Short mmCIF file of C-alpha atoms in Angstrom, two decimals:
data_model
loop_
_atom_site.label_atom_id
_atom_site.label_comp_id
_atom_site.label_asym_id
_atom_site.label_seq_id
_atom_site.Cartn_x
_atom_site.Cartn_y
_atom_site.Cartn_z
CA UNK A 1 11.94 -98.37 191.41
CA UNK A 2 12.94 -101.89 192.51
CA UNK A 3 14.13 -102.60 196.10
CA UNK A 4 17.65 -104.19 196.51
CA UNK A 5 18.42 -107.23 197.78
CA UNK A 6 18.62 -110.91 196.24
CA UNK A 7 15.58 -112.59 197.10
CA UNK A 8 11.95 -112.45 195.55
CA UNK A 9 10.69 -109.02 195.71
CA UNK A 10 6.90 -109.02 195.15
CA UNK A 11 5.99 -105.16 195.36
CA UNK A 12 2.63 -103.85 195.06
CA UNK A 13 2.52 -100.78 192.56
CA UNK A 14 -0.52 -98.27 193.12
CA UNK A 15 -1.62 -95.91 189.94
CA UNK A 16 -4.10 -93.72 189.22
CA UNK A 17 -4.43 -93.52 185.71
CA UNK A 18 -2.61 -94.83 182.76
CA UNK A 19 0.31 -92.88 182.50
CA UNK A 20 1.10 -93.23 186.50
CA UNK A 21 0.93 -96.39 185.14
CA UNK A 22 3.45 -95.97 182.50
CA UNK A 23 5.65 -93.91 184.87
CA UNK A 24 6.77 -96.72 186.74
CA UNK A 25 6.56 -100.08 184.57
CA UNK A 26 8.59 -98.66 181.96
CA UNK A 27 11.53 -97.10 183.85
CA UNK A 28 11.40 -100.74 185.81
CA UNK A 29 11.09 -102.94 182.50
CA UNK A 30 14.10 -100.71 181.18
CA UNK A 31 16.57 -101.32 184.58
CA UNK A 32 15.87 -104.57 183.32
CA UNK A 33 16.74 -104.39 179.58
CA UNK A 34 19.54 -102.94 180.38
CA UNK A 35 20.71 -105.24 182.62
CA UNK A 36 19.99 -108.09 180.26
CA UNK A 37 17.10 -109.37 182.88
CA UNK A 38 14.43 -111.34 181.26
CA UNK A 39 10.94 -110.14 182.09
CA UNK A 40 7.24 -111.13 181.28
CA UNK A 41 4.45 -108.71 181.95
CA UNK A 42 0.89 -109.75 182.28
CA UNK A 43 -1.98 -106.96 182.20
CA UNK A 44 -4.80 -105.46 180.94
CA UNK A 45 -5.08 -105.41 176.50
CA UNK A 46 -4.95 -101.40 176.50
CA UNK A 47 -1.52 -101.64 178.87
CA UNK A 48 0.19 -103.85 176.70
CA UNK A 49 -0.25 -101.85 173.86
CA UNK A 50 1.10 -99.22 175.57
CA UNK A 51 3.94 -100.78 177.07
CA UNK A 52 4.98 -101.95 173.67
CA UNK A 53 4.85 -98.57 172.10
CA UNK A 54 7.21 -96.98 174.88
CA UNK A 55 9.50 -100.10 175.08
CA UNK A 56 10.12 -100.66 170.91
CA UNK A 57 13.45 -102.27 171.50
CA UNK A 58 12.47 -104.44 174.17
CA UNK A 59 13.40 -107.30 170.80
CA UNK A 60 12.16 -109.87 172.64
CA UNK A 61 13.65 -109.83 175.94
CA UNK A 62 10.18 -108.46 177.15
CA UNK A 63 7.14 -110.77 176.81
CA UNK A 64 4.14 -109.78 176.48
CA UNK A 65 0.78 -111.47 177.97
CA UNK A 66 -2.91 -110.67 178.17
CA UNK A 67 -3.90 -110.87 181.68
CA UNK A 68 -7.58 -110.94 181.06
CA UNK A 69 -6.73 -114.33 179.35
CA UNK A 70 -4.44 -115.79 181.27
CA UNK A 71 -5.80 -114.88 184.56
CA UNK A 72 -9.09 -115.03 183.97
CA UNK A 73 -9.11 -117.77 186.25
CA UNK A 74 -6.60 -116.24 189.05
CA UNK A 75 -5.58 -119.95 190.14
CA UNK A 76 -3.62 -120.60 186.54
CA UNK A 77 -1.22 -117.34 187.05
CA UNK A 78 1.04 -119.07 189.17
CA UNK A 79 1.59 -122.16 186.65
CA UNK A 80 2.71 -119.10 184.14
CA UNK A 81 5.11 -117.34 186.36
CA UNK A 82 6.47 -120.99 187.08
CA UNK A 83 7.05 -121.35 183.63
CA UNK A 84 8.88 -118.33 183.22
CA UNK A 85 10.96 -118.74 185.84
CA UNK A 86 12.00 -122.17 184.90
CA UNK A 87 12.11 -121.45 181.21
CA UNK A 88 15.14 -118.65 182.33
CA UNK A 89 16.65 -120.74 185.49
CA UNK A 90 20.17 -119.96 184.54
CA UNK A 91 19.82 -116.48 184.72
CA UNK A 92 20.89 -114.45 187.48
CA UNK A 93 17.30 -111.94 187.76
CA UNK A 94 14.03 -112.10 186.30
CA UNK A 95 11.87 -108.99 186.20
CA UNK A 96 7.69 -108.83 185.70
CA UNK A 97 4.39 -107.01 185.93
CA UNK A 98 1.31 -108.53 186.57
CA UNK A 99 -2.21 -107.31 186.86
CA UNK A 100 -4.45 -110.12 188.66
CA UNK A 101 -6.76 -107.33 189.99
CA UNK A 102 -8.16 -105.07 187.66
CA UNK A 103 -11.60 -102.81 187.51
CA UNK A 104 -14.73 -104.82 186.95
CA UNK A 105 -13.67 -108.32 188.83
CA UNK A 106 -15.86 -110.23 189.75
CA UNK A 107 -16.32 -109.62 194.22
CA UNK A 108 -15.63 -113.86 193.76
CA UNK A 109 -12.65 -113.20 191.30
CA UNK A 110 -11.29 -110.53 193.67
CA UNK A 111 -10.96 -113.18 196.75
CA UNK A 112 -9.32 -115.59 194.45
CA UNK A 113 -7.05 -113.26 193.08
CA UNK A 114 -5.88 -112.20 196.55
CA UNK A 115 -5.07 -115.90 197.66
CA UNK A 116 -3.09 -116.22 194.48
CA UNK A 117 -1.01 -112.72 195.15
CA UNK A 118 -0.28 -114.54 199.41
CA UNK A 119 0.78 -117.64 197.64
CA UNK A 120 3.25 -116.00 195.64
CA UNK A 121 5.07 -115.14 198.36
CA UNK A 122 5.15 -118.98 199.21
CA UNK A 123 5.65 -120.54 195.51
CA UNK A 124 8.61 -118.25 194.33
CA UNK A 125 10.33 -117.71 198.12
CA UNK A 126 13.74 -120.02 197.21
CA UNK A 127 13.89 -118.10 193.50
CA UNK A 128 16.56 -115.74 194.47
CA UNK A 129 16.78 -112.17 191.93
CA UNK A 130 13.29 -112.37 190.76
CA UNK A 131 10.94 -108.63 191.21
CA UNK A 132 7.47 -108.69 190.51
CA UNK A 133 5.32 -105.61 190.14
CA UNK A 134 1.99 -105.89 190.80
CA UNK A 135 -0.11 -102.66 189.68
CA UNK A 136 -3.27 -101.82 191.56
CA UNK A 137 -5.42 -98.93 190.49
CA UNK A 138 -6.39 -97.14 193.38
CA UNK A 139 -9.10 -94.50 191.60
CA UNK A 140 -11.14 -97.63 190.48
CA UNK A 141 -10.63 -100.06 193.06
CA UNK A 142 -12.24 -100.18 196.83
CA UNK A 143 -9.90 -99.11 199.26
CA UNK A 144 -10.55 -103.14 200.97
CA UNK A 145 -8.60 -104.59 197.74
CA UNK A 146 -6.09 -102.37 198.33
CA UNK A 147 -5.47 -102.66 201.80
CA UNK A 148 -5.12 -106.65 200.70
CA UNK A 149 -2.47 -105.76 198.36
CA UNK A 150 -0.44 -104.14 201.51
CA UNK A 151 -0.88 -106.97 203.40
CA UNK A 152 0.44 -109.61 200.69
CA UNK A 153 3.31 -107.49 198.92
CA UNK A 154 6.75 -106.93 200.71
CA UNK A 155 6.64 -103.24 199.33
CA UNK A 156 4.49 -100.92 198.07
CA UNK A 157 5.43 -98.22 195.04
CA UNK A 158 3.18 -95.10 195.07
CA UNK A 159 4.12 -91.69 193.59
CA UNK A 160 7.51 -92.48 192.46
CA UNK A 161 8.61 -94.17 195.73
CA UNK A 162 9.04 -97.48 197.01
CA UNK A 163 9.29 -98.44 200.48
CA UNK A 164 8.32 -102.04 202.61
CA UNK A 165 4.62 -102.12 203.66
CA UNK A 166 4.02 -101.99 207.16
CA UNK A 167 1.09 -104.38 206.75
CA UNK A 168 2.56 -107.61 204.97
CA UNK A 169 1.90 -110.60 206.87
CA UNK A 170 3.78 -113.50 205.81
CA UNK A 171 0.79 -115.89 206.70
CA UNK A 172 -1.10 -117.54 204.12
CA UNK A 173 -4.50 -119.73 204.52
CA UNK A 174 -4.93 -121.06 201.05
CA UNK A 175 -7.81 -122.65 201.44
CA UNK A 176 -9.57 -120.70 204.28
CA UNK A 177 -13.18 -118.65 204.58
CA UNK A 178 -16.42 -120.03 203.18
CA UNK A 179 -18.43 -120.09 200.24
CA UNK A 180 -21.87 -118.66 199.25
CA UNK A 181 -24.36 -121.53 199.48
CA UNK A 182 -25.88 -122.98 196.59
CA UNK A 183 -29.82 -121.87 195.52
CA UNK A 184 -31.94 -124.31 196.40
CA UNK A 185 -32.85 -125.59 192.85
CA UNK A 186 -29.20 -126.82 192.82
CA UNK A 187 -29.45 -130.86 192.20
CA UNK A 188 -27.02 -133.26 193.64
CA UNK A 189 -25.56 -136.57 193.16
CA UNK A 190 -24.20 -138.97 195.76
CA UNK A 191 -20.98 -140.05 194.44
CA UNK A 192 -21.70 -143.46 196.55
CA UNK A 193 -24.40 -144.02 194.52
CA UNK A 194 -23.89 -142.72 191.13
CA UNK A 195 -21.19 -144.22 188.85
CA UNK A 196 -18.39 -141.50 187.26
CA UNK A 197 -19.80 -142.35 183.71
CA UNK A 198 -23.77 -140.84 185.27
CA UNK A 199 -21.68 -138.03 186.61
CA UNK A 200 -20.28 -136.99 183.21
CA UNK A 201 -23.58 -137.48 181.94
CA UNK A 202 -25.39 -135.37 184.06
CA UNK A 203 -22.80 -132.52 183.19
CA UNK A 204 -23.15 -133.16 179.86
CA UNK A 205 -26.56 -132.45 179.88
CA UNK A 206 -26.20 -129.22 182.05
CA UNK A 207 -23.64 -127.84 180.22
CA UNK A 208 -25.79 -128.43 177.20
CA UNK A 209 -29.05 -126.84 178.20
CA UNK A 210 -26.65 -123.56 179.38
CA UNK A 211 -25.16 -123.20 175.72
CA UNK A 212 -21.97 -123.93 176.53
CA UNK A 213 -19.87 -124.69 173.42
CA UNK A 214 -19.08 -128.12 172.47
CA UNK A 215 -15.42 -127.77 173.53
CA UNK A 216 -15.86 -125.92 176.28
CA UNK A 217 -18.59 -128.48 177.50
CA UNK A 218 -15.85 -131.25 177.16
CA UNK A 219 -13.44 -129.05 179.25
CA UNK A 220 -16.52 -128.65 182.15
CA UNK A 221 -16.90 -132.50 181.71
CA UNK A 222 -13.28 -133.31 182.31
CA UNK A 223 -13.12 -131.09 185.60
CA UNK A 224 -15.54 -132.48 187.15
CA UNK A 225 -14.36 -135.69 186.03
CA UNK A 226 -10.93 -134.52 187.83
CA UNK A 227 -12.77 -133.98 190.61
CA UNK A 228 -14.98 -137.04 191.63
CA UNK A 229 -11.61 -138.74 190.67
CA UNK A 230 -9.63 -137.42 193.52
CA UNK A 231 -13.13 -137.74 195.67
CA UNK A 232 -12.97 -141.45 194.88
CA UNK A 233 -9.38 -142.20 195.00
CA UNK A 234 -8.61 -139.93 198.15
CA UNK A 235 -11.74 -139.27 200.17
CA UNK A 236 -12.78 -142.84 200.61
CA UNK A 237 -15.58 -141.99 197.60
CA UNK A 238 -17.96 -140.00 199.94
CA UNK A 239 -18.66 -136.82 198.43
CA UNK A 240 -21.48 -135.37 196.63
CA UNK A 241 -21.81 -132.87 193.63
CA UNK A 242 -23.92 -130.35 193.22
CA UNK A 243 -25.04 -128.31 189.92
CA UNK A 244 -26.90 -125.02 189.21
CA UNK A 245 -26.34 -122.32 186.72
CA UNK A 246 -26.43 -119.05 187.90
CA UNK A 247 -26.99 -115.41 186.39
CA UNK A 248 -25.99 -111.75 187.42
CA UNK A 249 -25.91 -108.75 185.57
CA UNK A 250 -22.40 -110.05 184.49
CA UNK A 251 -22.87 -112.76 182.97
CA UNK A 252 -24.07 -116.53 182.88
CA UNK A 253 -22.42 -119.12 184.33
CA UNK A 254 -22.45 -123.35 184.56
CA UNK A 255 -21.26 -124.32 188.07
CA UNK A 256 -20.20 -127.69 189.44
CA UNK A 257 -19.43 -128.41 193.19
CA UNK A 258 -17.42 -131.56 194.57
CA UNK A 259 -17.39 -131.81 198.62
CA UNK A 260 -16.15 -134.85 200.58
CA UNK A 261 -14.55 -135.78 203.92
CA UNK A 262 -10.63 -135.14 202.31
CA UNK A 263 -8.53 -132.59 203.04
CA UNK A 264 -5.91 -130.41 201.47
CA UNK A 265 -2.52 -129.60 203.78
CA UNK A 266 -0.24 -128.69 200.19
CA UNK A 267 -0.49 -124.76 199.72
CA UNK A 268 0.28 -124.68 196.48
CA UNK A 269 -1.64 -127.84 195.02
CA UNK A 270 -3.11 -127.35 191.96
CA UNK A 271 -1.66 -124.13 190.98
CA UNK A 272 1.97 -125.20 189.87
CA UNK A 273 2.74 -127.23 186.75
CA UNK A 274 3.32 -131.18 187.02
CA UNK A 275 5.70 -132.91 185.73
CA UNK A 276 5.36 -136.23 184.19
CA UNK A 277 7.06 -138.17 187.35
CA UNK A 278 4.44 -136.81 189.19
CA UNK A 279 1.11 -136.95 189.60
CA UNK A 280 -0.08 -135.69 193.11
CA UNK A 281 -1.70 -132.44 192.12
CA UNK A 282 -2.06 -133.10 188.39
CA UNK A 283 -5.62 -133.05 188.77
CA UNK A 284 -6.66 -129.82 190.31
CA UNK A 285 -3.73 -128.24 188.27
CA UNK A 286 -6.37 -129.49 184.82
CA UNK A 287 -9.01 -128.03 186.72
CA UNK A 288 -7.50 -124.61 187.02
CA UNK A 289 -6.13 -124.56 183.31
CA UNK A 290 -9.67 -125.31 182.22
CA UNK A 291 -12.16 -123.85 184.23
CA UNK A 292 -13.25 -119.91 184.22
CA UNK A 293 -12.98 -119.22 188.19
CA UNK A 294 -11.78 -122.41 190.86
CA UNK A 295 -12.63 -121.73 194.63
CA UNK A 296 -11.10 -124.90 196.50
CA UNK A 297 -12.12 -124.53 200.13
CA UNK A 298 -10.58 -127.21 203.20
CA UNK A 299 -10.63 -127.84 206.41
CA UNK A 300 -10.99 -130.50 209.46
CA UNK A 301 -14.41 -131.18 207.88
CA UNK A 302 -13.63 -131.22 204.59
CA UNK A 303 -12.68 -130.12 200.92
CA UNK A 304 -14.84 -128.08 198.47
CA UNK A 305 -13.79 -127.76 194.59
CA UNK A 306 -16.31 -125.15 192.77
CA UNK A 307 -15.77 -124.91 189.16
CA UNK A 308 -17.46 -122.25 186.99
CA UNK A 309 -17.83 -121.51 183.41
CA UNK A 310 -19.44 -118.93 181.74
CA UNK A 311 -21.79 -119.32 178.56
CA UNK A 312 -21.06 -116.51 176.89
CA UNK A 313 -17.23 -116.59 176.50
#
């Protein structure tokens, strides 16, 4: 079920119901185990329950990760597959599944989860033996998301078959498109004019009046903190944020918007882990472990960090 060759494979796996499912993740986590590959698979609560119950002596070798957790903010996935890669650099191949996509996103999840599936192609591109299967379910998903995946997987598995996709384009514009504007009842704040401590006051009060728990309120408070920082420090402090909560039939959300005159070149900023020699990045890297959904937008005219969190979780 897995191509050949020694690079990173990063195939796209499309099922229609959970035991297509099951017919290719488990024969592909077993190649594995027998091969004495490690392998970490991130999806969906009901999958990994079912993925234990056909794989009882994975013993460890397999581990197991709730998607809807970990990717709940598609930006952080990344940082975990980073992990696991590093955690098992001596060996030879590394196998896993992961679900960024799955029925009922969010139309703004979906978008982010597509940039993170083109930037995998960039972050794991020198990590020779390493196959990632990424299952899409084609009943519940619109045919758009799943042309993406064709475009941003080397190889697609369908019906018991792999084979390379004739739409994968290598190019990746991490921090291209545009987002929604705010509603007008958004306020702002001149970061020329209003000191970091008013900032975190302001959010503080937002985050408040939403119901956002205490902890989670701190979390909002240091991302935006994050934020104005890197406005301050590398945008020559001209930026403004902007605050509004907004409501769907999905759910209710706190969001927080930094824009200034900087600009982002590093693909990958934000979205790998840091390591204590370094700190370029650490910053939007907090952002992402923290926040519920990160859309970081830049161009010639400048950078946008939107940070949401929702109430109710």
């Amino acid at each position: 079920m897995s191509p050949s060759g020694s690079g990173f494979a990063h195939g796209a796996l499309l099922y229609d119901d959970l035991d297509g499912f099951l017919e290719a993740t488990v024969p592909f986590l077993r190649e594995g185990l027998a091969a004495g590959e490690p392998a970490l698979v991130a999806v969906e609560p009901a999958k990994l329950e079912a993925l234990r119950a056909a794989l009882p002596d994975a013993n460890g070798s397999v581990r197991f990760v709730d998607m809807t957790e970990l990717g709940r903010n598609p930006g952080r996935i990344i940082s975990a597959w980073s992990d696991f890669a590093r955690e098992h650099g001596a060996a030879p191949r590394l196998r896993g599944v992961g679900e960024p996509v799955w029925p009922g996103r969010s139309p703004e999840e979906v978008v982010e989860c597509q940039r993170h599936e083109a930037l995998l192609n960039v972050a794991f591109a020198d990590r020779p033996g390493f196959s990632l299967l990424c299952p899409y379910d084609r009943r519940q998903l619109d045919t758009s998301v799943l042309g993406e995946a064709s475009r941003s997987h080397v190889h697609v598995v369908a019906d018991g078959a792999a084979a390379p996709s004739n739409a994968y384009d290598a190019a990746v514009a991490p921090f291209a498109g545009t987002l929604a504007d705010p509603p007008a009842s958004a306020e702002q704040l001149d970061l020329r004019t209003h000191p970091l401590a008013q900032v975190r006051q302001h959010v503080v009060e937002l985050a408040e009046a939403a119901g956002l728990e205490t902890g989670r309120v701190a979390d909002l408070v240091l991302s935006v903190s994050e934020a104005v920082t890197n406005t301050l420090c590398h945008a020559g402090g001209r930026g403004m944020l902007r605050t509004w909560r907004q409501v769907d039939d999905r759910a209710e959300r706190v969001v927080c918007e930094v824009r200034d005159h900087g600009r982002l070149s590093d693909p990958l900023v934000g979205r790998l882990p840091v390591s204590d020699q370094h700190t370029h990045g650490r910053g939007l890297w907090l952002i992402h472990q923290l926040c519920d959904l990160v859309q970081i937008r830049s161009t010639a005219k400048g950078t946008v960090v939107r940070m949401q969190m929702e109430t109710g979780a």
